[in-house]
Short mmCIF file of C-alpha atoms in Angstrom, two decimals:
data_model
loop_
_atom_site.label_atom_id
_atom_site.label_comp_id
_atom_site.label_asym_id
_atom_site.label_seq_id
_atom_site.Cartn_x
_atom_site.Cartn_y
_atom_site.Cartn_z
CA UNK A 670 -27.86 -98.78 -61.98
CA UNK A 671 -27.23 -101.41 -59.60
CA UNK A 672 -24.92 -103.32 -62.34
CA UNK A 673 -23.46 -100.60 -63.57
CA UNK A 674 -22.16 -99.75 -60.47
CA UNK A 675 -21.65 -103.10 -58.95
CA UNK A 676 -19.17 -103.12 -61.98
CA UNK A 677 -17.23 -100.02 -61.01
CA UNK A 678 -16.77 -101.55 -57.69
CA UNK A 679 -15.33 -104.58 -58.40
CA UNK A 680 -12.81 -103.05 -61.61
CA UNK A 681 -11.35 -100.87 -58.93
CA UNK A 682 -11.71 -102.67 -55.93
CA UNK A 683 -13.54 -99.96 -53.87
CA UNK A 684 -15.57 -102.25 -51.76
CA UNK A 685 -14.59 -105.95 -50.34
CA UNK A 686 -16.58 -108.02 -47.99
CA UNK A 687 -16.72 -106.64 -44.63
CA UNK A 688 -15.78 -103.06 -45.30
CA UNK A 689 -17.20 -99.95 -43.02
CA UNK A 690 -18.36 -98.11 -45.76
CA UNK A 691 -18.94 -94.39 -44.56
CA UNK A 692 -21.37 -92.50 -46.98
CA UNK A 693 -21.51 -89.11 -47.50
CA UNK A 694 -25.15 -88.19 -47.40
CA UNK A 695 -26.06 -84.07 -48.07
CA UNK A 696 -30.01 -85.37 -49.06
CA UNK A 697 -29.30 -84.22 -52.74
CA UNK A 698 -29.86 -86.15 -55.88
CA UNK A 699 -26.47 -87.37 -55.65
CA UNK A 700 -25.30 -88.97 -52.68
CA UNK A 701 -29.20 -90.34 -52.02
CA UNK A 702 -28.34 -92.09 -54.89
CA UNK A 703 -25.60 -93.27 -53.52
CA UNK A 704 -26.93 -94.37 -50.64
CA UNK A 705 -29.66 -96.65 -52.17
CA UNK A 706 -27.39 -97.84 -54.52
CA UNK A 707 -25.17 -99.17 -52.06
CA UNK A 708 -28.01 -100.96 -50.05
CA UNK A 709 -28.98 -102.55 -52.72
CA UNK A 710 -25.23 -103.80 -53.17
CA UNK A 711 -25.37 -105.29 -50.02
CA UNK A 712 -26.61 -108.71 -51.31
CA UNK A 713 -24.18 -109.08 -53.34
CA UNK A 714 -21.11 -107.76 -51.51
CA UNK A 715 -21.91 -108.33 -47.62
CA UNK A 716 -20.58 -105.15 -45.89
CA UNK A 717 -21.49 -102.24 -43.15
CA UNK A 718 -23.11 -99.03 -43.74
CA UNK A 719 -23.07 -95.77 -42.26
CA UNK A 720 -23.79 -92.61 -42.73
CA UNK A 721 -22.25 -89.03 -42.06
CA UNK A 722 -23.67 -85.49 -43.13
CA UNK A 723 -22.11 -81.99 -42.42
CA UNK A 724 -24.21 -79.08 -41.81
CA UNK A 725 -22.06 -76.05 -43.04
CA UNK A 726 -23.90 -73.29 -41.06
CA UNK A 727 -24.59 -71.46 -44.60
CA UNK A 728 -27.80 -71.87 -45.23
CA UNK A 729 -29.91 -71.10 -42.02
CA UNK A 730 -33.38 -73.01 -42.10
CA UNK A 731 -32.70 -75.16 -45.19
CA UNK A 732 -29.46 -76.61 -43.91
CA UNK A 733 -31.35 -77.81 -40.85
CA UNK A 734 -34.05 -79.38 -42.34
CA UNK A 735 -31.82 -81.42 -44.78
CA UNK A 736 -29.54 -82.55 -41.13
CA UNK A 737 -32.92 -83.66 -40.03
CA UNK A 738 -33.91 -85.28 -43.17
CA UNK A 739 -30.92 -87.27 -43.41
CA UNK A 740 -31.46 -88.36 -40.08
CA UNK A 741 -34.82 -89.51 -40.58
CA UNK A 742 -33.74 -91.41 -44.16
CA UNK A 743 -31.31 -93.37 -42.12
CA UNK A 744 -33.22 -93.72 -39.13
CA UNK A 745 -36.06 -95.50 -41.71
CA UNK A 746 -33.42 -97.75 -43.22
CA UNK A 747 -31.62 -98.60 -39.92
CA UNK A 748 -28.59 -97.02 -40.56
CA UNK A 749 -26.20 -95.79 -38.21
CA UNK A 750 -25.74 -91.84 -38.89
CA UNK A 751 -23.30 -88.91 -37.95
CA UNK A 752 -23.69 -85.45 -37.61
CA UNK A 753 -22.03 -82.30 -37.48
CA UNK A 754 -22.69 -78.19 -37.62
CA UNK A 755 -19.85 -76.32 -39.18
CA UNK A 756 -18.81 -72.66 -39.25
CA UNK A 757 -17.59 -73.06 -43.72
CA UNK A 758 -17.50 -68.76 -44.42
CA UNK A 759 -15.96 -68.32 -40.72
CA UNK A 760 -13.39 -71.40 -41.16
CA UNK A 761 -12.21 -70.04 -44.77
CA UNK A 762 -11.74 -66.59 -43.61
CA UNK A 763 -9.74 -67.43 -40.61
CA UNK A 764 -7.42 -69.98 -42.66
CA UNK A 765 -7.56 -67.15 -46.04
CA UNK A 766 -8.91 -70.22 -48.61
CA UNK A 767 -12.32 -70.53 -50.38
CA UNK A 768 -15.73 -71.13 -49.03
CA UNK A 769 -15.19 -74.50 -51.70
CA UNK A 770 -11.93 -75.27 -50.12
CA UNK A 771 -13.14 -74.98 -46.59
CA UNK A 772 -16.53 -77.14 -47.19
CA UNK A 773 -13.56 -79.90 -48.43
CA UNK A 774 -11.28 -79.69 -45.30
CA UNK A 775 -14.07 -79.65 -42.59
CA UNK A 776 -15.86 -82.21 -44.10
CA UNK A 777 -13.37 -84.43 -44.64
CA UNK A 778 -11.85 -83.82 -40.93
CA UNK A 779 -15.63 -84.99 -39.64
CA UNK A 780 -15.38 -87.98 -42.36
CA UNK A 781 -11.85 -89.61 -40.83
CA UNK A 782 -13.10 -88.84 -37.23
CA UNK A 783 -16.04 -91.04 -37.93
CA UNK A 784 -14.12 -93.91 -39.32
CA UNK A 785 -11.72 -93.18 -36.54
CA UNK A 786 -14.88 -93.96 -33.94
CA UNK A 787 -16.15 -96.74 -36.01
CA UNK A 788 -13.24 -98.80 -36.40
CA UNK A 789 -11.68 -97.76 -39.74
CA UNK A 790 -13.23 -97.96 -43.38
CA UNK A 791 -13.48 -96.17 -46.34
CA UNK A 792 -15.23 -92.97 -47.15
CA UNK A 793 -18.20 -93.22 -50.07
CA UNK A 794 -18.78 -89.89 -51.90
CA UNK A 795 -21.12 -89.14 -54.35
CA UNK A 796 -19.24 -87.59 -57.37
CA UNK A 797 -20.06 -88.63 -60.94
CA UNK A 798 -19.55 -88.29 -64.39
CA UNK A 799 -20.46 -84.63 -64.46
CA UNK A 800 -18.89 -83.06 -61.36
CA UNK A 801 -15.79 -84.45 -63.14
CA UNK A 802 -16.47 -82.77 -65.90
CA UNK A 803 -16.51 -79.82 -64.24
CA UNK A 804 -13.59 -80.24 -62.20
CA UNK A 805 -11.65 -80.75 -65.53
CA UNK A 806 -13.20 -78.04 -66.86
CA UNK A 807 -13.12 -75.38 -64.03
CA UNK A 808 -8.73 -76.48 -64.05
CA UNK A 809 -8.28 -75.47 -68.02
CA UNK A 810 -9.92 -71.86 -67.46
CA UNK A 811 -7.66 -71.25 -64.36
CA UNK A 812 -5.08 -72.92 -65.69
CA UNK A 813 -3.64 -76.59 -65.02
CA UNK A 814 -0.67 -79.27 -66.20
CA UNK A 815 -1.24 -82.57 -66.74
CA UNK A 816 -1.38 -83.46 -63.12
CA UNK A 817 -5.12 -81.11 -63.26
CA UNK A 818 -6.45 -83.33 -66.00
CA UNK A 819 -6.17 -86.38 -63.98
CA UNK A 820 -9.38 -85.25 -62.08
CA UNK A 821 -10.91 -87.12 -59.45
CA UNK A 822 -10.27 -91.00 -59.05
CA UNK A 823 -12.47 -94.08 -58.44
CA UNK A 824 -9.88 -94.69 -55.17
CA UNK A 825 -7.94 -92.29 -53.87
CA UNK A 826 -6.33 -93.61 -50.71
CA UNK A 827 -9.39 -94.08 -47.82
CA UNK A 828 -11.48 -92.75 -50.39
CA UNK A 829 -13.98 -94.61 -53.31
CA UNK A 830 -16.25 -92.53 -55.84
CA UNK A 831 -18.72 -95.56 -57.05
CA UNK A 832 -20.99 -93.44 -59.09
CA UNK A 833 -17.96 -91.76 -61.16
CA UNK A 834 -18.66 -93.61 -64.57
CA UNK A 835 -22.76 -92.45 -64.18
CA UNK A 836 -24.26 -89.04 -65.13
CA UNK A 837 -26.27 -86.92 -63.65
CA UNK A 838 -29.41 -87.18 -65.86
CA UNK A 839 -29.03 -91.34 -65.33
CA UNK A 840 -29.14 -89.93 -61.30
CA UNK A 841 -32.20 -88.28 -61.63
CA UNK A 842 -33.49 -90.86 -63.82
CA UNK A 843 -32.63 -93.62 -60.80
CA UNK A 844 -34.45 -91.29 -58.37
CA UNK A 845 -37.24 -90.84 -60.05
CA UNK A 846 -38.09 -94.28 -61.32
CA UNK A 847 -37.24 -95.59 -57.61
CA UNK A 848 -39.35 -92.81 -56.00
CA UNK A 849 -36.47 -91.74 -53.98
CA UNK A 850 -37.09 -88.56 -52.00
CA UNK A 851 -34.55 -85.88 -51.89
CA UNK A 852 -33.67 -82.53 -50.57
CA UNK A 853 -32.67 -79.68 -53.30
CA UNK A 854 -29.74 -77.57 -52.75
CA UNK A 855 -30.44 -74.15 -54.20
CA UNK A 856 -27.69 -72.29 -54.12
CA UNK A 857 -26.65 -75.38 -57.24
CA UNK A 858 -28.93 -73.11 -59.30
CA UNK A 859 -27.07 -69.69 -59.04
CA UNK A 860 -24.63 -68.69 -61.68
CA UNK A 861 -22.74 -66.65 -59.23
CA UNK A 862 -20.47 -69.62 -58.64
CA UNK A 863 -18.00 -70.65 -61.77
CA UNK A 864 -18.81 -74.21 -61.07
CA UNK A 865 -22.98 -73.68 -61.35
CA UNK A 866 -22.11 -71.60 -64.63
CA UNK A 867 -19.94 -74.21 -66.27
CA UNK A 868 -22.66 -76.88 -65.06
CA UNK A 869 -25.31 -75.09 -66.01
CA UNK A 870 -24.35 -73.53 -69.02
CA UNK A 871 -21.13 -74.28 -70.89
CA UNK A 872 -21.60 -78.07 -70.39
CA UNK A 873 -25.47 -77.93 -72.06
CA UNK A 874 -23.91 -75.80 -74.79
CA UNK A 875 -21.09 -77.70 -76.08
CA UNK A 876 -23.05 -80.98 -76.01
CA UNK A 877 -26.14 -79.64 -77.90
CA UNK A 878 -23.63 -77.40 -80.37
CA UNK A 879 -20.85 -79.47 -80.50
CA UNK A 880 -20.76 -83.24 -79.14
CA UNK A 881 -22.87 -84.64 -77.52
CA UNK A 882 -21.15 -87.10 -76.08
CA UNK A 883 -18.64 -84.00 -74.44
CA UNK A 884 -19.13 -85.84 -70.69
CA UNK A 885 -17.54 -89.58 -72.00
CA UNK A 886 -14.69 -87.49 -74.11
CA UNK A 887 -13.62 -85.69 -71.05
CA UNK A 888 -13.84 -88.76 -68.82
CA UNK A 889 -11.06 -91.07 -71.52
CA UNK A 890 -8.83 -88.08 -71.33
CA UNK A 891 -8.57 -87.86 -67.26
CA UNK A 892 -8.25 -92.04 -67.51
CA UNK A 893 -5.56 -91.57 -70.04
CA UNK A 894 -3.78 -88.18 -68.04
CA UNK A 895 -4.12 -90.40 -64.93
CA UNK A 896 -2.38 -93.17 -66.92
CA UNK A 897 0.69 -91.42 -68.06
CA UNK A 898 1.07 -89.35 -64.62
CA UNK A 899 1.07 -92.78 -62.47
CA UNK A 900 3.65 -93.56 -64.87
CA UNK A 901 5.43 -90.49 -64.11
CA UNK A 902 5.18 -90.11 -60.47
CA UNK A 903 6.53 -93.58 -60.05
CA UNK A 904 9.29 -93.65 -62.16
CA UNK A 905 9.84 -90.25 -60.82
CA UNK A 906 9.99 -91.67 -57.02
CA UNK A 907 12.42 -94.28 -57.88
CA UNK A 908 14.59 -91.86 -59.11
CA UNK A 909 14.17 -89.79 -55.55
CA UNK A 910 15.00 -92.88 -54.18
CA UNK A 911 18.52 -93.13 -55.92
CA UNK A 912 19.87 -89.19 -55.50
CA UNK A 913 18.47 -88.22 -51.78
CA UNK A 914 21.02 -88.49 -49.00
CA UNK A 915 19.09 -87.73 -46.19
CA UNK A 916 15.65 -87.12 -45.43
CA UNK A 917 13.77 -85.95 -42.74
CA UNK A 918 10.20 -84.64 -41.93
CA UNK A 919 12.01 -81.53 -41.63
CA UNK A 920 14.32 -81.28 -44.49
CA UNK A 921 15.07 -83.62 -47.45
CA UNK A 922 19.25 -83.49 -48.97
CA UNK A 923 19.52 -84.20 -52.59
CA UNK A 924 22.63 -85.30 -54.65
CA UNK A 925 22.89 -82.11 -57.12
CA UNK A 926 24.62 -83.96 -59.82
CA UNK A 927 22.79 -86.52 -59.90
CA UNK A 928 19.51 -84.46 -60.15
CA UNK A 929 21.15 -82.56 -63.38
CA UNK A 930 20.72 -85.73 -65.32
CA UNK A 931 16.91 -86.05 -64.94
CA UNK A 932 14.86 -84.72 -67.97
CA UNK A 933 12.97 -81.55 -66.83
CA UNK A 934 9.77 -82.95 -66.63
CA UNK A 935 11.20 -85.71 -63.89
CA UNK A 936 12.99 -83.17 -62.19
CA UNK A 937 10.03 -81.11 -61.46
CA UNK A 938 7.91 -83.96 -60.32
CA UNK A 939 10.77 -84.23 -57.61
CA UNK A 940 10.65 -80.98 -56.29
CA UNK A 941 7.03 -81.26 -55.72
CA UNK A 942 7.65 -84.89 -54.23
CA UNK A 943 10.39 -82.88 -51.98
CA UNK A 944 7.82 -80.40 -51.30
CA UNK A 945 4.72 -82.93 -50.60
CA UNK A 946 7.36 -84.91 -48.25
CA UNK A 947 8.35 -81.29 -46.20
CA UNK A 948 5.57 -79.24 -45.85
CA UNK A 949 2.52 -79.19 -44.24
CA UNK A 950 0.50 -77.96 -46.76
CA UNK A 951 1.77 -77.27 -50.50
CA UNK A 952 -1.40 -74.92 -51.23
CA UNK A 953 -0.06 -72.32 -51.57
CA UNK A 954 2.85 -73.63 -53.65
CA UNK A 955 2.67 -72.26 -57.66
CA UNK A 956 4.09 -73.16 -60.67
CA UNK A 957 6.42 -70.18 -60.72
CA UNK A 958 7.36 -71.37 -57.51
CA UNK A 959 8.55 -74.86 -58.99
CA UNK A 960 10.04 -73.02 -61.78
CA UNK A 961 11.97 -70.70 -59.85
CA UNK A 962 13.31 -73.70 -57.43
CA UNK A 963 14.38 -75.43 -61.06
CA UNK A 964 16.75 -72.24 -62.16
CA UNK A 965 18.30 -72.45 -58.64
CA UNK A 966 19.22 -76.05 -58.31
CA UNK A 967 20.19 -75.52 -62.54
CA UNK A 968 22.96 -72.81 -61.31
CA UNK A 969 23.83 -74.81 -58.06
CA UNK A 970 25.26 -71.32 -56.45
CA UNK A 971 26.55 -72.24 -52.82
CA UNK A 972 24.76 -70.26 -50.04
CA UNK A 973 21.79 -69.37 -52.38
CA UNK A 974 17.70 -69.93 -51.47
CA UNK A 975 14.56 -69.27 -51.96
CA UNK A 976 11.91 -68.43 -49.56
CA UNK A 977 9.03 -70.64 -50.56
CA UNK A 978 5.06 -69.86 -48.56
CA UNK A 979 4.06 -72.13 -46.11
CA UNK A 980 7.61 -71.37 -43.76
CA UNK A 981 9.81 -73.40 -46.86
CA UNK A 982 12.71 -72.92 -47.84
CA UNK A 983 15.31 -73.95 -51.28
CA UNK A 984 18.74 -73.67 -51.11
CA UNK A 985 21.89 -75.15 -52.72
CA UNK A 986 25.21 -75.97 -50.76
CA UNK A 987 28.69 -77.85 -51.31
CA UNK A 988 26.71 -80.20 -54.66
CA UNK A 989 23.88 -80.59 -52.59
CA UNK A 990 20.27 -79.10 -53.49
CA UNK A 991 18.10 -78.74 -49.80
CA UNK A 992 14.26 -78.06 -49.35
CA UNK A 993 13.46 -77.68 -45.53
CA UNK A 994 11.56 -76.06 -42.92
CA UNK A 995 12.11 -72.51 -41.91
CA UNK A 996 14.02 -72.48 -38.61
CA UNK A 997 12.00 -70.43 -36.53
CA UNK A 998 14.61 -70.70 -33.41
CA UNK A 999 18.13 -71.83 -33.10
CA UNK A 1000 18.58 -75.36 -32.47
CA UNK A 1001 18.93 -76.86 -28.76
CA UNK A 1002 22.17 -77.39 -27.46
CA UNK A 1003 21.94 -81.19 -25.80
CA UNK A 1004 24.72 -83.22 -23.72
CA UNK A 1005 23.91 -86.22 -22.24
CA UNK A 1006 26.16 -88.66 -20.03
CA UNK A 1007 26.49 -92.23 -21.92
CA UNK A 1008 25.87 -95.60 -20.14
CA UNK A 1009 28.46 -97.60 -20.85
CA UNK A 1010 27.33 -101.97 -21.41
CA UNK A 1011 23.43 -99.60 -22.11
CA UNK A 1012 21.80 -98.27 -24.98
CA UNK A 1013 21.97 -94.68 -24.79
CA UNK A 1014 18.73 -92.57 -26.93
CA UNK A 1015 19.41 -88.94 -28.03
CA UNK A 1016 15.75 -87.36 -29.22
CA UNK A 1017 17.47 -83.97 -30.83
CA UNK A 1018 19.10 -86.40 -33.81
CA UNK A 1019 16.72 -89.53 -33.18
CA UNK A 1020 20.07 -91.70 -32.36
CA UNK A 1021 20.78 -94.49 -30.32
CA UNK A 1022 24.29 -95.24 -29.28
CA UNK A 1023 25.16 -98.75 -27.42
CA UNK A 1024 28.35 -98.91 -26.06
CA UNK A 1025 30.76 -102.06 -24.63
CA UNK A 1026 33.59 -102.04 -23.44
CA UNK A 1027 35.52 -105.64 -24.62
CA UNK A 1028 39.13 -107.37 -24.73
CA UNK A 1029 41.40 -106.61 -27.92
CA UNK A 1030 41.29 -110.10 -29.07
CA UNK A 1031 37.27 -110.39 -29.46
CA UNK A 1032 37.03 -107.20 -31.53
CA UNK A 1033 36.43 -107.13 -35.62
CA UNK A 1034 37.79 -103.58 -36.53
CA UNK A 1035 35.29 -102.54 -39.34
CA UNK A 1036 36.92 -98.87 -40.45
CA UNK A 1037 34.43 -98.94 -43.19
CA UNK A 1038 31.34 -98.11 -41.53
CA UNK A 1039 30.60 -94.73 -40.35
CA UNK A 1040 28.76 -95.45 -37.70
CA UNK A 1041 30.11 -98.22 -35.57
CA UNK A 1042 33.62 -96.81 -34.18
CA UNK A 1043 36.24 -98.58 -32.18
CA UNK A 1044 38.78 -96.60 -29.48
CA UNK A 1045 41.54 -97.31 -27.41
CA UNK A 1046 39.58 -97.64 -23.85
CA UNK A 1047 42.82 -97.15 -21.50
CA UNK A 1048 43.36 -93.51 -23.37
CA UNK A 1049 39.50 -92.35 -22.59
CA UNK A 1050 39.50 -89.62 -19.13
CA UNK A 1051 36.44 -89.56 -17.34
CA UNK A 1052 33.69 -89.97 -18.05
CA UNK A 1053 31.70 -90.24 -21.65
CA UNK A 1054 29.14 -87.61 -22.76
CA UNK A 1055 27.11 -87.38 -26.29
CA UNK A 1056 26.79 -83.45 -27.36
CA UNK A 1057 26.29 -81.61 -30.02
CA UNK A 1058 29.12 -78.73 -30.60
CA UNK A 1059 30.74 -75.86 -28.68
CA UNK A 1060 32.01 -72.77 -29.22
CA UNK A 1061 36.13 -73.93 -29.60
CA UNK A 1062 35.59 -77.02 -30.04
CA UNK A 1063 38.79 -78.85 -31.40
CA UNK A 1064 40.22 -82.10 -32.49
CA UNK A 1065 43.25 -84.20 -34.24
CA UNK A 1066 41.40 -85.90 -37.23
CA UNK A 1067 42.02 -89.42 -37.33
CA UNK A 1068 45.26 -90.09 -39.85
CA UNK A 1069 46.51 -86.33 -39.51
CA UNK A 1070 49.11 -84.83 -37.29
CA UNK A 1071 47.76 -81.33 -36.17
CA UNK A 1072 45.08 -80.74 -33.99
CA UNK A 1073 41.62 -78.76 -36.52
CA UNK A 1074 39.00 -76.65 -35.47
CA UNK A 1075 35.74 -78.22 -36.03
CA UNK A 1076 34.23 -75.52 -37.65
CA UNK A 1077 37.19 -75.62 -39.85
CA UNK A 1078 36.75 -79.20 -40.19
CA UNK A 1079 33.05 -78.92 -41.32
CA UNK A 1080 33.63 -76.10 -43.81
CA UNK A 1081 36.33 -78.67 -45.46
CA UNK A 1082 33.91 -81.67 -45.35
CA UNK A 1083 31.21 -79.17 -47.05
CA UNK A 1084 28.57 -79.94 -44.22
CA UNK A 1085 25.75 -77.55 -44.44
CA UNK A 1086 25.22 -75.31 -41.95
CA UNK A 1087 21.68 -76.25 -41.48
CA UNK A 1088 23.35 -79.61 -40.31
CA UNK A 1089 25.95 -78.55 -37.92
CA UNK A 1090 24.43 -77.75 -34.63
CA UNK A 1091 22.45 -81.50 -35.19
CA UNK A 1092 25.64 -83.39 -35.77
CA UNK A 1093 26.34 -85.87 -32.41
CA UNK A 1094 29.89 -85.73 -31.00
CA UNK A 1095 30.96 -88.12 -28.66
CA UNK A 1096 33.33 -86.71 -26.20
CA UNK A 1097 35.30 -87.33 -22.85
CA UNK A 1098 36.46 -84.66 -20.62
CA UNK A 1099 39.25 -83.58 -22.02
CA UNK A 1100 38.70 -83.96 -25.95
CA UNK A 1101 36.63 -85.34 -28.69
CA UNK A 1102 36.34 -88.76 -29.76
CA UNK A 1103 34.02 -89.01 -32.91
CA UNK A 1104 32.69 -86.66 -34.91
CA UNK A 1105 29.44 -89.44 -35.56
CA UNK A 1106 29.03 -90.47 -38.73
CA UNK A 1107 32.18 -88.53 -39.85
CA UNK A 1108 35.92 -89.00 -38.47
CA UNK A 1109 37.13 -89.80 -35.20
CA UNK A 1110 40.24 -88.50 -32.86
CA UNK A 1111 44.23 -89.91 -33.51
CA UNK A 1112 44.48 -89.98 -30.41
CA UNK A 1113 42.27 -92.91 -28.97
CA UNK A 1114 43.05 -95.29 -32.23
CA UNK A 1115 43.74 -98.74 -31.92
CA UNK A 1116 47.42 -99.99 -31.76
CA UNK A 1117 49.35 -102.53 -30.64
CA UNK A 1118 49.66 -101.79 -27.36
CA UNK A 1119 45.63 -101.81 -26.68
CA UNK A 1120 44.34 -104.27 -24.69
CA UNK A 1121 40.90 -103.55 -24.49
CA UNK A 1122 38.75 -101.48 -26.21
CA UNK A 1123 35.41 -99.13 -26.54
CA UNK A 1124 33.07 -99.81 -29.39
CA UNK A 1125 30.39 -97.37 -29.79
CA UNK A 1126 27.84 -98.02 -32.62
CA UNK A 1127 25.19 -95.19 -33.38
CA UNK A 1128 21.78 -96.69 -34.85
CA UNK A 1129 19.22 -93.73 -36.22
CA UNK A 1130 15.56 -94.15 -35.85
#
């Protein structure tokens, strides 16, 4: 066992010298396993050891006396351990998710806060061979893609599986031989639960009727699914890469034509990249869901959306296709005075603006970049402010004769409305100046007659 896992370790890199190595301990089969394994390791692969366990409040008496028995395990082998009691039933009612689900997030939650106290690490869990047969399994019957047959990985960011190539009957075999004592979950026994039914019975069946060698079957088709979807998802993120125009942890802008030319299955893996980059949570975010966002952006209908769960939201506007936030409240009006020879920071657009004011003769007009603007400094009156827009706001668009309305002015650039209140103007006190990162006013541009002027450049966070 210890070779066959020492193996694993090194192929995927889950442990190098040094590591904090948290382990998941329950006081099953499983993760005692784990556990001794992973002492034993230790002359080979010099690193730290500790352990957490999280008592889920579920099963009264029994839960307690497997706390206290993982206690005393650790306490034997001088390890340092973590505890923590857990409301699972109450958690996933209040948050409307499964008693499975909830178990996942809490434990997890007490996991990082561990590592978080003891200086950073990785997380050890116990899942092998089987449980990802069952995973696998339990995904067909409810219904998966590709992405579902990947199953659990070895790594999986702060996160190593070492006993994931081992079964369970090599487990028990390891326990027994090593006289390891261990703590039996019960509740593993009752076929109420899908996952004790497919463990319990389907599995047995198809390897005694079928093939017995189901378990190693399933395990080359998650390695090759995991293959081909790495593949995917990175080819798919270099394409993001190329087509978004803006991007924020609030909304994400994409080029609409250039999305069109994706194949379907590349398209969809960017929604859900979209989606995974915006929201908080994608649970609650379906297949029909993705589908339905795909027939939108397909028909590219101006002004159209779709009201996604978890407060999301995709729309299409002037070529663009746009998955953000719900705006739960209008957004802030903001004017602030600038500094002028200072470096001036606006939090409602995460900007910074530095302004000088400098002779004719030392300036390098660049009319090519939108966001370092130069202005006659004799035409400015009073004094400068940064703001977003007002009600009348007005201005004579640099190159034109008339004076525009902004609003008019945004409805012919095609800015989304989502955008507009957001936009920084910089303004004097009698008219605008620059519309940032768009076009400035006639009226303060550089001729011959300037002798010195204003350069403002605008730098976003």
């Amino acid at each position: 066992m210890k070779e066959r896992v020492l193996k694993t370790i090194r192929e995927y890199k889950l442990i190098e010298k040094n590591d904090n190595i948290l382990v998941g301990v329950s006081g099953g089969p499983d993760s005692m396993c784990l556990l001794h394994v992973l002492v034993e390791i230790q002359d080979v692969i010099p690193f730290n050891i500790f352990v957490a366990h999280v008592n889920h409040g579920v099963r009264g008496k029994d839960a307690d006396e497997d706390e206290e028995f993982v206690r005393l395990t650790c306490e034997k082998m001088n390890i340092p351990f973590y505890s923590e009691k857990v409301d699972m039933n109450g958690y996933a009612r209040k948050h409307k998710m499964s008693s499975e689900e909830a178990g996942r997030k809490l434990r997890y939650d007490f996991f990082n806060e561990v590592l978080f106290e003891i200086g950073g690490g990785k997380i050890a869990v116990a899942h092998n061979k089987n449980d990802q047969a069952e995973t696998l399994i339990m995904r067909i019957i409810r219904g998966t893609g590709i992405d579902g047959l990947k199953g659990m990985k070895f790594l999986n960011g702060n996160i190593i599986r070492p006993l994931l190539n081992v079964t369970r009957k090599e487990i028990e075999e390891y326990i027994s031989k090593n006289n390891i004592e261990v703590r039996i979950d019960k509740t593993n026994l009752e076929p109420k639960y899908l996952r004790n039914r497919i463990r319990l019975e389907i599995i047995p069946y198809i390897e005694r009727e079928y093939n017995p060698n189901f378990l190693d079957g399933l395990s080359r088709l998650s390695r090759t699914a995991n293959l081909d979807c790495n593949f995917l998802d990175k080819y798919s993120s270099n394409i993001y890469k190329k087509i978004v125009k803006t991007e924020s942890k609030n909304s994400i802008i994409l080029n609409r034509n250039d999305f069109l030319k994706e194949h379907k299955s590349i398209k969809q893996r960017i929604i859900k990249l979209c989606l995974m980059k915006v929201a908080d949570d994608i649970n609650g975010i379906t297949e029909k869901n993705i589908s339905d966002i795909m027939v939108l952006f397909d028909k590219g209908d101006t002004g159209k959306s779709i009201d996604l769960s978890n407060g999301l939201i995709a729309k299409t506007s002037y070529g663009e296709i746009i998955i953000q936030k719900r705006e739960n409240k209008e957004f802030r009006s903001f004017s602030y005075k600038m500094r002028e020879n200072g470096v001036n920071y606006v939090p409602e657009c995460k900007c910074y603006f530095e302004m000088k004011a400098v002779p004719i003769e030392k300036v390098k007009l660049n009319f090519k970049n939108m966001y370092i603007k130069s202005f006659d400094y004799d035409k400015i009156y009073g004094e400068l402010i940064i703001r977003n827009r007002i009600s009348g706001d007005k201005f004579k668009p640099y190159g034109m004769n008339g004076t525009k309305k902004l609003k008019d002015y945004f409805i012919d650039e095609k800015i989304p409305k989502n955008l507009r209140e957001s936009i920084p103007i910089i303004a004097d006190e009698k008219n605008i100046l620059w519309i940032v990162g768009y076009r400035t006013n006639e009226e303060y541009k550089i001729t011959s007659n300037t002798k010195k002027v204003l350069v403002i450049k605008c730098i976003k966070k």
